């Protein structure tokens, strides 16, 4: 069984090297700001997905109600 991973099979060494490069590129003061921005983006994305899910549920409910009304009228 094959599994597809986003980053392949990264070990702790590779992750540490990536974190060091990020630290060198952005500096210690910018990293918390960067993480806050990422967190806000994820929160906004989740809210958007939740809104779409609610819209789909509302549409499904409205369709069900319409079908029930048609059945009652017939």
Coordinates of N, CA, C and O in Angstrom, one line a residue:
X1 N 0.8 -1.2 0.0 CA 0.0 0.0 0.0 C 0.9 1.2 0.0 O 1.7 1.4 0.9
X2 N 0.7 2.1 -1.0 CA 1.5 3.3 -1.1 C 0.8 4.4 -0.4 O -0.4 4.6 -0.5
X3 N 1.5 5.3 0.3 CA 1.0 6.5 0.9 C 1.7 7.7 0.3 O 2.9 7.7 0.2
X4 N 0.9 8.6 0.0 CA 1.5 9.9 -0.6 C 1.5 10.9 0.5 O 0.5 11.3 1.2
X5 N 2.7 11.3 0.8 CA 3.0 12.3 1.9 C 3.2 13.7 1.2 O 3.8 13.8 0.2
X6 N 2.9 14.7 1.9 CA 3.0 16.1 1.4 C 4.5 16.4 1.3 O 5.0 16.9 0.2
X7 N 5.3 16.1 2.2 CA 6.7 16.4 2.2 C 7.6 15.2 2.1 O 8.8 15.2 2.3
X8 N 7.1 14.1 1.7 CA 7.9 12.9 1.6 C 8.1 12.3 3.0 O 7.3 12.5 3.9
X9 N 9.3 11.8 3.1 CA 9.6 11.2 4.5 C 10.8 12.1 5.1 O 11.9 11.8 4.9
X10 N 10.4 13.2 5.6 CA 11.4 14.1 6.3 C 11.7 13.6 7.7 O 10.8 13.2 8.4
X11 N 13.0 13.5 8.0 CA 13.4 13.2 9.3 C 13.6 14.4 10.1 O 13.4 15.5 9.7
X12 N 14.0 14.2 11.4 CA 14.2 15.3 12.3 C 15.4 16.2 11.8 O 15.4 17.4 12.0
X13 N 16.4 15.6 11.2 CA 17.5 16.4 10.7 C 17.1 17.4 9.7 O 17.5 18.5 9.7
X14 N 16.3 16.9 8.7 CA 15.9 17.8 7.6 C 15.0 18.9 8.2 O 15.0 20.0 7.7
X15 N 14.1 18.5 9.1 CA 13.2 19.5 9.7 C 14.0 20.6 10.4 O 13.7 21.8 10.3
X16 N 15.0 20.2 11.2 CA 15.9 21.1 11.9 C 16.6 22.0 10.9 O 16.7 23.2 11.2
X17 N 17.1 21.5 9.8 CA 17.8 22.3 8.8 C 16.8 23.4 8.2 O 17.1 24.5 8.1
X18 N 15.6 22.9 7.9 CA 14.6 23.8 7.4 C 14.3 24.9 8.4 O 14.2 26.1 8.0
X19 N 14.1 24.6 9.7 CA 13.8 25.6 10.7 C 15.0 26.6 10.8 O 14.8 27.8 11.0
X20 N 16.2 26.1 10.8 CA 17.4 27.0 10.8 C 17.4 28.0 9.7 O 17.7 29.1 9.8
X21 N 17.1 27.5 8.5 CA 17.0 28.3 7.3 C 16.0 29.4 7.5 O 16.2 30.6 7.2
X22 N 14.8 29.0 8.0 CA 13.7 30.0 8.2 C 14.2 31.0 9.2 O 13.9 32.2 9.0
X23 N 14.8 30.6 10.3 CA 15.3 31.5 11.3 C 16.3 32.5 10.7 O 16.3 33.7 11.0
X24 N 17.2 32.0 9.8 CA 18.2 32.9 9.2 C 17.5 33.9 8.2 O 17.9 35.0 8.1
X25 N 16.5 33.4 7.5 CA 15.9 34.3 6.5 C 15.0 35.4 7.2 O 15.1 36.5 6.7
X26 N 14.3 35.0 8.2 CA 13.3 35.9 8.7 C 13.8 36.6 10.0 O 13.3 37.6 10.4
X27 N 14.7 36.0 10.7 CA 15.2 36.6 12.0 C 14.2 36.2 13.1 O 13.1 35.9 12.9
X28 N 14.8 36.3 14.3 CA 14.0 35.9 15.5 C 12.8 36.8 15.8 O 11.8 36.3 16.3
X29 N 12.9 38.0 15.4 CA 11.8 38.9 15.7 C 10.6 38.8 14.7 O 9.5 39.1 15.1
X30 N 10.9 38.4 13.5 CA 9.8 38.3 12.5 C 9.0 37.0 12.6 O 7.9 36.9 12.1
X31 N 9.6 36.0 13.2 CA 9.0 34.6 13.2 C 7.6 34.7 13.9 O 6.6 34.1 13.4
X32 N 7.5 35.3 15.1 CA 6.2 35.3 15.8 C 5.1 36.0 14.9 O 4.0 35.6 14.9
X33 N 5.6 37.1 14.3 CA 4.7 37.9 13.4 C 4.2 37.0 12.2 O 3.1 37.0 11.9
X34 N 5.2 36.3 11.7 CA 4.9 35.4 10.6 C 3.9 34.3 11.0 O 2.9 34.0 10.3
X35 N 4.1 33.7 12.2 CA 3.2 32.7 12.7 C 1.8 33.2 12.9 O 0.8 32.5 12.7
X36 N 1.7 34.4 13.5 CA 0.4 35.0 13.7 C -0.3 35.2 12.4 O -1.5 34.9 12.3
X37 N 0.4 35.6 11.4 CA -0.2 35.8 10.1 C -0.7 34.5 9.5 O -1.8 34.4 8.9
X38 N 0.1 33.5 9.7 CA -0.3 32.1 9.2 C -1.6 31.7 10.0 O -2.5 31.1 9.4
X39 N -1.5 31.9 11.3 CA -2.7 31.5 12.1 C -4.0 32.2 11.7 O -5.0 31.6 11.6
X40 N -3.9 33.5 11.4 CA -5.0 34.3 11.0 C -5.5 33.7 9.6 O -6.8 33.7 9.4
X41 N -4.6 33.4 8.8 CA -5.0 32.9 7.5 C -5.7 31.6 7.6 O -6.8 31.3 6.9
X42 N -5.2 30.7 8.4 CA -5.9 29.4 8.6 C -7.3 29.6 9.3 O -8.2 28.9 8.9
X43 N -7.4 30.5 10.2 CA -8.7 30.8 10.9 C -9.7 31.3 9.9 O -10.8 30.8 9.8
X44 N -9.2 32.2 9.0 CA -10.1 32.7 8.0 C -10.5 31.7 7.0 O -11.7 31.6 6.6
X45 N -9.6 30.8 6.6 CA -9.9 29.7 5.7 C -11.0 28.8 6.3 O -12.0 28.4 5.7
X46 N -10.8 28.4 7.6 CA -11.7 27.5 8.3 C -13.1 28.2 8.4 O -14.1 27.5 8.2
X47 N -13.2 29.5 8.7 CA -14.5 30.2 8.7 C -15.1 30.2 7.4 O -16.4 30.0 7.3
X48 N -14.4 30.3 6.3 CA -14.9 30.3 5.0 C -15.5 28.9 4.6 O -16.6 28.8 4.1
X49 N -14.7 27.9 5.0 CA -15.2 26.5 4.7 C -16.5 26.2 5.5 O -17.4 25.7 5.0
X50 N -16.5 26.7 6.8 CA -17.7 26.5 7.6 C -18.9 27.2 7.0 O -20.0 26.7 7.0
X51 N -18.7 28.4 6.5 CA -19.8 29.2 5.8 C -20.3 28.4 4.6 O -21.5 28.4 4.4
X52 N -19.4 27.9 3.8 CA -19.9 27.1 2.6 C -20.6 25.9 3.1 O -21.7 25.6 2.5
X53 N -20.2 25.2 4.1 CA -20.9 24.0 4.6 C -22.3 24.4 5.1 O -23.2 23.7 4.8
X54 N -22.4 25.5 5.8 CA -23.7 25.9 6.3 C -24.6 26.3 5.2 O -25.8 26.0 5.2
X55 N -24.1 26.9 4.1 CA -24.9 27.3 3.0 C -25.4 26.0 2.3 O -26.6 25.9 1.9
X56 N -24.5 25.0 2.1 CA -25.0 23.7 1.5 C -26.0 23.0 2.4 O -27.0 22.5 1.8
X57 N -25.9 23.1 3.7 CA -26.9 22.4 4.5 C -28.2 23.2 4.4 O -29.2 22.5 4.4
X58 N -28.1 24.5 4.4 CA -29.4 25.3 4.3 C -30.1 25.0 2.9 O -31.3 24.9 2.9
X59 N -29.3 24.9 1.9 CA -29.8 24.6 0.6 C -30.5 23.2 0.5 O -31.6 23.0 0.0
X60 N -29.8 22.3 1.2 CA -30.3 20.9 1.2 C -31.6 20.9 2.0 O -32.6 20.2 1.7
X61 N -31.7 21.6 3.1 CA -32.9 21.7 4.0 C -34.0 22.3 3.2 O -35.2 21.9 3.2
X62 N -33.7 23.4 2.5 CA -34.8 24.1 1.6 C -35.3 23.1 0.6 O -36.5 23.1 0.3
X63 N -34.4 22.4 -0.1 CA -34.9 21.4 -1.1 C -35.8 20.3 -0.5 O -36.8 19.9 -1.1
X64 N -35.4 19.9 0.7 CA -36.2 18.9 1.4 C -37.6 19.4 1.7 O -38.6 18.8 1.5
X65 N -37.6 20.7 2.2 CA -38.9 21.3 2.6 C -39.8 21.4 1.3 O -41.0 21.2 1.3
X66 N -39.2 21.9 0.2 CA -39.9 22.0 -1.1 C -40.5 20.7 -1.5 O -41.6 20.6 -2.0
X67 N -39.7 19.6 -1.4 CA -40.2 18.3 -1.8 C -41.3 17.8 -0.9 O -42.3 17.2 -1.4
X68 N -41.2 18.1 0.4 CA -42.3 17.7 1.3 C -43.6 18.5 0.9 O -44.7 18.0 0.9
X69 N -43.4 19.8 0.6 CA -44.6 20.6 0.3 C -45.2 20.1 -1.0 O -46.5 20.0 -1.1
X70 N -44.4 19.7 -2.0 CA -45.0 19.1 -3.2 C -45.7 17.8 -3.0 O -46.8 17.6 -3.5
X71 N -45.2 17.0 -2.1 CA -45.8 15.7 -1.7 C -47.2 16.0 -1.0 O -48.1 15.3 -1.3
X72 N -47.2 17.0 -0.2 CA -48.4 17.3 0.5 C -49.5 17.8 -0.4 O -50.7 17.5 -0.3
X73 N -49.1 18.7 -1.4 CA -50.0 19.3 -2.3 C -50.6 18.2 -3.3 O -51.7 18.4 -3.8
X74 N -49.8 17.2 -3.6 CA -50.3 16.2 -4.5 C -51.2 15.2 -3.8 O -52.1 14.7 -3.7

